One Martini backbone bead per residue (centre of mass of N, CA, C, O) as a GRO file, in nm:
protein
  237
    1UNK     BB    1  16.047  13.541   7.956
    2UNK     BB    2  15.789  13.410   8.133
    3UNK     BB    3  15.616  13.131   8.192
    4UNK     BB    4  15.344  12.977   8.254
    5UNK     BB    5  15.263  12.758   8.445
    6UNK     BB    6  15.174  12.447   8.438
    7UNK     BB    7  14.943  12.249   8.515
    8UNK     BB    8  14.839  12.025   8.701
    9UNK     BB    9  14.799  11.706   8.683
   10UNK     BB   10  14.559  11.492   8.685
   11UNK     BB   11  14.451  11.249   8.858
   12UNK     BB   12  14.443  10.955   8.833
   13UNK     BB   13  14.248  10.685   8.875
   14UNK     BB   14  14.462  10.545   9.063
   15UNK     BB   15  14.476  10.819   9.274
   16UNK     BB   16  14.197  10.811   9.344
   17UNK     BB   17  13.975  10.808   9.564
   18UNK     BB   18  13.771  10.587   9.680
   19UNK     BB   19  13.428  10.531   9.736
   20UNK     BB   20  13.459  10.294   9.945
   21UNK     BB   21  13.528  10.483  10.199
   22UNK     BB   22  13.197  10.549  10.210
   23UNK     BB   23  13.046  10.260  10.290
   24UNK     BB   24  13.030  10.283  10.590
   25UNK     BB   25  12.851  10.202  10.852
   26UNK     BB   26  12.732  10.323  11.171
   27UNK     BB   27  12.768  10.136  11.442
   28UNK     BB   28  12.656  10.327  11.668
   29UNK     BB   29  12.372  10.337  11.544
   30UNK     BB   30  12.307  10.039  11.538
   31UNK     BB   31  12.346  10.000  11.852
   32UNK     BB   32  12.130  10.201  11.938
   33UNK     BB   33  11.878  10.066  11.798
   34UNK     BB   34  11.921   9.794  11.977
   35UNK     BB   35  11.889   9.927  12.246
   36UNK     BB   36  11.590  10.007  12.195
   37UNK     BB   37  11.493   9.719  12.157
   38UNK     BB   38  11.582   9.617  12.437
   39UNK     BB   39  11.414   9.819  12.600
   40UNK     BB   40  11.130   9.736  12.497
   41UNK     BB   41  11.150   9.457  12.574
   42UNK     BB   42  11.178   9.491  12.883
   43UNK     BB   43  10.901   9.629  12.929
   44UNK     BB   44  10.751   9.372  12.875
   45UNK     BB   45  10.907   9.165  13.067
   46UNK     BB   46  10.838   9.311  13.342
   47UNK     BB   47  10.526   9.383  13.211
   48UNK     BB   48  10.332   9.175  13.049
   49UNK     BB   49  10.029   9.294  13.116
   50UNK     BB   50  10.159   9.630  13.146
   51UNK     BB   51  10.329   9.801  12.979
   52UNK     BB   52  10.443  10.109  12.977
   53UNK     BB   53  10.331  10.174  12.665
   54UNK     BB   54  10.019  10.083  12.660
   55UNK     BB   55   9.869  10.353  12.656
   56UNK     BB   56   9.982  10.435  12.383
   57UNK     BB   57   9.887  10.186  12.227
   58UNK     BB   58   9.580  10.208  12.282
   59UNK     BB   59   9.554  10.499  12.152
   60UNK     BB   60   9.643  10.424  11.876
   61UNK     BB   61   9.431  10.195  11.823
   62UNK     BB   62   9.196  10.392  11.825
   63UNK     BB   63   9.296  10.553  11.576
   64UNK     BB   64   9.286  10.278  11.402
   65UNK     BB   65   9.003  10.269  11.340
   66UNK     BB   66   8.739  10.293  11.165
   67UNK     BB   67   8.710  10.232  10.858
   68UNK     BB   68   8.818   9.947  10.660
   69UNK     BB   69   8.861  10.122  10.367
   70UNK     BB   70   8.956  10.196  10.083
   71UNK     BB   71   9.258  10.326  10.029
   72UNK     BB   72   9.381  10.238  10.296
   73UNK     BB   73   9.341   9.933  10.236
   74UNK     BB   74   9.509   9.908   9.993
   75UNK     BB   75   9.780   9.998  10.114
   76UNK     BB   76   9.792   9.798  10.354
   77UNK     BB   77   9.784   9.545  10.165
   78UNK     BB   78  10.035   9.592  10.009
   79UNK     BB   79  10.224   9.599  10.266
   80UNK     BB   80  10.145   9.307  10.350
   81UNK     BB   81  10.276   9.175  10.097
   82UNK     BB   82  10.558   9.297  10.103
   83UNK     BB   83  10.615   9.174  10.414
   84UNK     BB   84  10.559   8.907  10.315
   85UNK     BB   85  10.605   8.642  10.113
   86UNK     BB   86  10.616   8.822   9.851
   87UNK     BB   87  10.861   9.003   9.955
   88UNK     BB   88  11.092   8.784   9.866
   89UNK     BB   89  11.133   8.896   9.582
   90UNK     BB   90  11.317   9.136   9.636
   91UNK     BB   91  11.569   9.008   9.754
   92UNK     BB   92  11.607   8.794   9.532
   93UNK     BB   93  11.632   8.994   9.307
   94UNK     BB   94  11.900   9.116   9.417
   95UNK     BB   95  12.066   8.856   9.428
   96UNK     BB   96  12.050   8.814   9.119
   97UNK     BB   97  12.184   9.077   9.036
   98UNK     BB   98  12.455   9.045   9.190
   99UNK     BB   99  12.526   8.777   9.045
  100UNK     BB  100  12.533   8.886   8.750
  101UNK     BB  101  12.762   9.114   8.855
  102UNK     BB  102  12.962   8.963   9.052
  103UNK     BB  103  12.879   9.065   9.361
  104UNK     BB  104  12.970   8.894   9.620
  105UNK     BB  105  12.982   9.061   9.876
  106UNK     BB  106  12.699   9.197   9.837
  107UNK     BB  107  12.540   8.930   9.855
  108UNK     BB  108  12.650   8.838  10.142
  109UNK     BB  109  12.549   9.078  10.286
  110UNK     BB  110  12.245   9.066  10.219
  111UNK     BB  111  12.203   8.762  10.328
  112UNK     BB  112  12.309   8.813  10.615
  113UNK     BB  113  12.098   9.035  10.703
  114UNK     BB  114  11.845   8.863  10.636
  115UNK     BB  115  11.901   8.605  10.809
  116UNK     BB  116  11.971   8.735  11.081
  117UNK     BB  117  11.780   8.974  11.115
  118UNK     BB  118  11.495   8.877  10.981
  119UNK     BB  119  11.512   8.587  11.122
  120UNK     BB  120  11.669   8.533  11.390
  121UNK     BB  121  11.613   8.779  11.558
  122UNK     BB  122  11.316   8.816  11.538
  123UNK     BB  123  11.234   8.529  11.622
  124UNK     BB  124  11.364   8.547  11.901
  125UNK     BB  125  11.195   8.783  12.000
  126UNK     BB  126  10.906   8.664  11.964
  127UNK     BB  127  10.967   8.413  12.171
  128UNK     BB  128  11.095   8.578  12.407
  129UNK     BB  129  10.868   8.786  12.468
  130UNK     BB  130  10.571   8.709  12.400
  131UNK     BB  131  10.352   8.899  12.281
  132UNK     BB  132  10.038   8.995  12.244
  133UNK     BB  133   9.819   9.079  12.031
  134UNK     BB  134   9.577   9.225  11.907
  135UNK     BB  135   9.254   9.229  11.862
  136UNK     BB  136   9.150   9.143  11.576
  137UNK     BB  137   9.293   9.102  11.314
  138UNK     BB  138   9.286   9.160  10.951
  139UNK     BB  139   9.513   8.954  10.942
  140UNK     BB  140   9.739   8.716  10.904
  141UNK     BB  141   9.919   8.565  11.179
  142UNK     BB  142  10.159   8.501  11.397
  143UNK     BB  143  10.388   8.476  11.627
  144UNK     BB  144  10.409   8.748  11.787
  145UNK     BB  145  10.436   9.092  11.822
  146UNK     BB  146  10.740   9.099  11.907
  147UNK     BB  147  10.839   9.231  11.654
  148UNK     BB  148  10.786   9.371  11.356
  149UNK     BB  149  10.865   9.212  11.067
  150UNK     BB  150  10.782   9.388  10.854
  151UNK     BB  151  10.948   9.643  10.952
  152UNK     BB  152  11.207   9.512  10.973
  153UNK     BB  153  11.249   9.438  10.690
  154UNK     BB  154  11.227   9.713  10.550
  155UNK     BB  155  11.461   9.846  10.699
  156UNK     BB  156  11.669   9.673  10.618
  157UNK     BB  157  11.643   9.679  10.304
  158UNK     BB  158  11.685   9.980  10.278
  159UNK     BB  159  11.976   9.995  10.380
  160UNK     BB  160  12.118   9.779  10.200
  161UNK     BB  161  12.027   9.885   9.926
  162UNK     BB  162  12.154  10.154   9.943
  163UNK     BB  163  12.446  10.078  10.021
  164UNK     BB  164  12.486   9.892   9.747
  165UNK     BB  165  12.338  10.084   9.503
  166UNK     BB  166  12.414  10.371   9.620
  167UNK     BB  167  12.572  10.646   9.600
  168UNK     BB  168  12.684  10.842   9.848
  169UNK     BB  169  12.592  11.131   9.701
  170UNK     BB  170  12.282  11.002   9.657
  171UNK     BB  171  12.130  10.911   9.945
  172UNK     BB  172  11.948  11.127  10.086
  173UNK     BB  173  11.676  11.073   9.918
  174UNK     BB  174  11.673  10.764   9.999
  175UNK     BB  175  11.642  10.800  10.307
  176UNK     BB  176  11.377  10.937  10.287
  177UNK     BB  177  11.219  10.728  10.146
  178UNK     BB  178  11.275  10.485  10.341
  179UNK     BB  179  11.137  10.620  10.583
  180UNK     BB  180  10.866  10.643  10.476
  181UNK     BB  181  10.825  10.337  10.424
  182UNK     BB  182  10.858  10.254  10.715
  183UNK     BB  183  10.611  10.428  10.819
  184UNK     BB  184  10.403  10.293  10.660
  185UNK     BB  185  10.437  10.016  10.790
  186UNK     BB  186  10.363  10.094  11.062
  187UNK     BB  187  10.091  10.183  10.998
  188UNK     BB  188   9.968   9.915  10.868
  189UNK     BB  189   9.999   9.735  11.131
  190UNK     BB  190   9.807   9.911  11.305
  191UNK     BB  191   9.557   9.934  11.121
  192UNK     BB  192   9.531   9.603  11.117
  193UNK     BB  193   9.597   9.491  11.404
  194UNK     BB  194   9.884   9.331  11.426
  195UNK     BB  195  10.004   9.581  11.612
  196UNK     BB  196  10.187   9.771  11.801
  197UNK     BB  197  10.346  10.037  11.810
  198UNK     BB  198  10.604   9.935  11.968
  199UNK     BB  199  10.663   9.712  11.770
  200UNK     BB  200  10.732   9.878  11.510
  201UNK     BB  201  10.970  10.032  11.636
  202UNK     BB  202  11.131   9.768  11.695
  203UNK     BB  203  11.151   9.687  11.406
  204UNK     BB  204  11.305   9.926  11.295
  205UNK     BB  205  11.551   9.903  11.491
  206UNK     BB  206  11.627   9.620  11.413
  207UNK     BB  207  11.662   9.645  11.110
  208UNK     BB  208  11.861   9.887  11.097
  209UNK     BB  209  12.078   9.786  11.298
  210UNK     BB  210  12.157   9.513  11.154
  211UNK     BB  211  12.243   9.652  10.892
  212UNK     BB  212  12.458   9.849  10.996
  213UNK     BB  213  12.642   9.614  11.108
  214UNK     BB  214  12.686   9.449  10.859
  215UNK     BB  215  12.791   9.664  10.683
  216UNK     BB  216  13.036   9.719  10.852
  217UNK     BB  217  13.154   9.413  10.843
  218UNK     BB  218  13.165   9.439  10.518
  219UNK     BB  219  13.363   9.679  10.429
  220UNK     BB  220  13.624   9.548  10.327
  221UNK     BB  221  13.495   9.381  10.099
  222UNK     BB  222  13.350   9.628   9.964
  223UNK     BB  223  13.620   9.775   9.893
  224UNK     BB  224  13.747   9.549   9.714
  225UNK     BB  225  13.495   9.557   9.511
  226UNK     BB  226  13.524   9.867   9.425
  227UNK     BB  227  13.804   9.859   9.322
  228UNK     BB  228  13.757   9.623   9.102
  229UNK     BB  229  13.546   9.813   8.959
  230UNK     BB  230  13.767  10.053   8.918
  231UNK     BB  231  14.040   9.919   8.814
  232UNK     BB  232  14.179   9.835   9.093
  233UNK     BB  233  14.406   9.714   9.308
  234UNK     BB  234  14.404   9.624   9.633
  235UNK     BB  235  14.727   9.645   9.668
  236UNK     BB  236  14.739   9.955   9.556
  237UNK     BB  237  14.528  10.128   9.753
   0.00000   0.00000   0.00000
């Protein structure tokens, strides 16, 4: 009488593929986003007085006319605070969280993305392109309309936060929510007459593009961090 073969033993935790292998951001998409930013910047630099997209920007700005009160004003004001100095509380809070958890590669990934993407690159574009803002903005603004720093910071934070904090298999809904938040920020900046529509598009592509490239560059370190958290030695992975 033959006995049924015993089932194969389940792979041990040591032999399972690490989820870290799925952490890398797509560098080609990041480069494509930055190419869009560069193209939009070129359209302004080539014709500073009347960029190619100015008719679209003018039409959108007319649609964003008054009255500027009620619930729309509340939402736009909250988003203005979120993208302004008070918004620094969010990335600082994430840095503290990662430090407490001793996730040093993730911490340096977030810090690099924020400083390089949201500060260095955005400010370089603002001063390099030097595009005037729409007339009579409804909130305090700084120098340069291109790109939107609020939108760039939102898109960058969305990508990096999801990459570092959300497991790969659960990201789809978070990507959708992040896209909605970024679009809301784009709307708020134009509704407040702080930016042209094309400025906010450039902000979104700049922030997301820089975040994806930094995420990709940090992937080896993030993999090692994930293996360590999973109880596996990087040398045996």
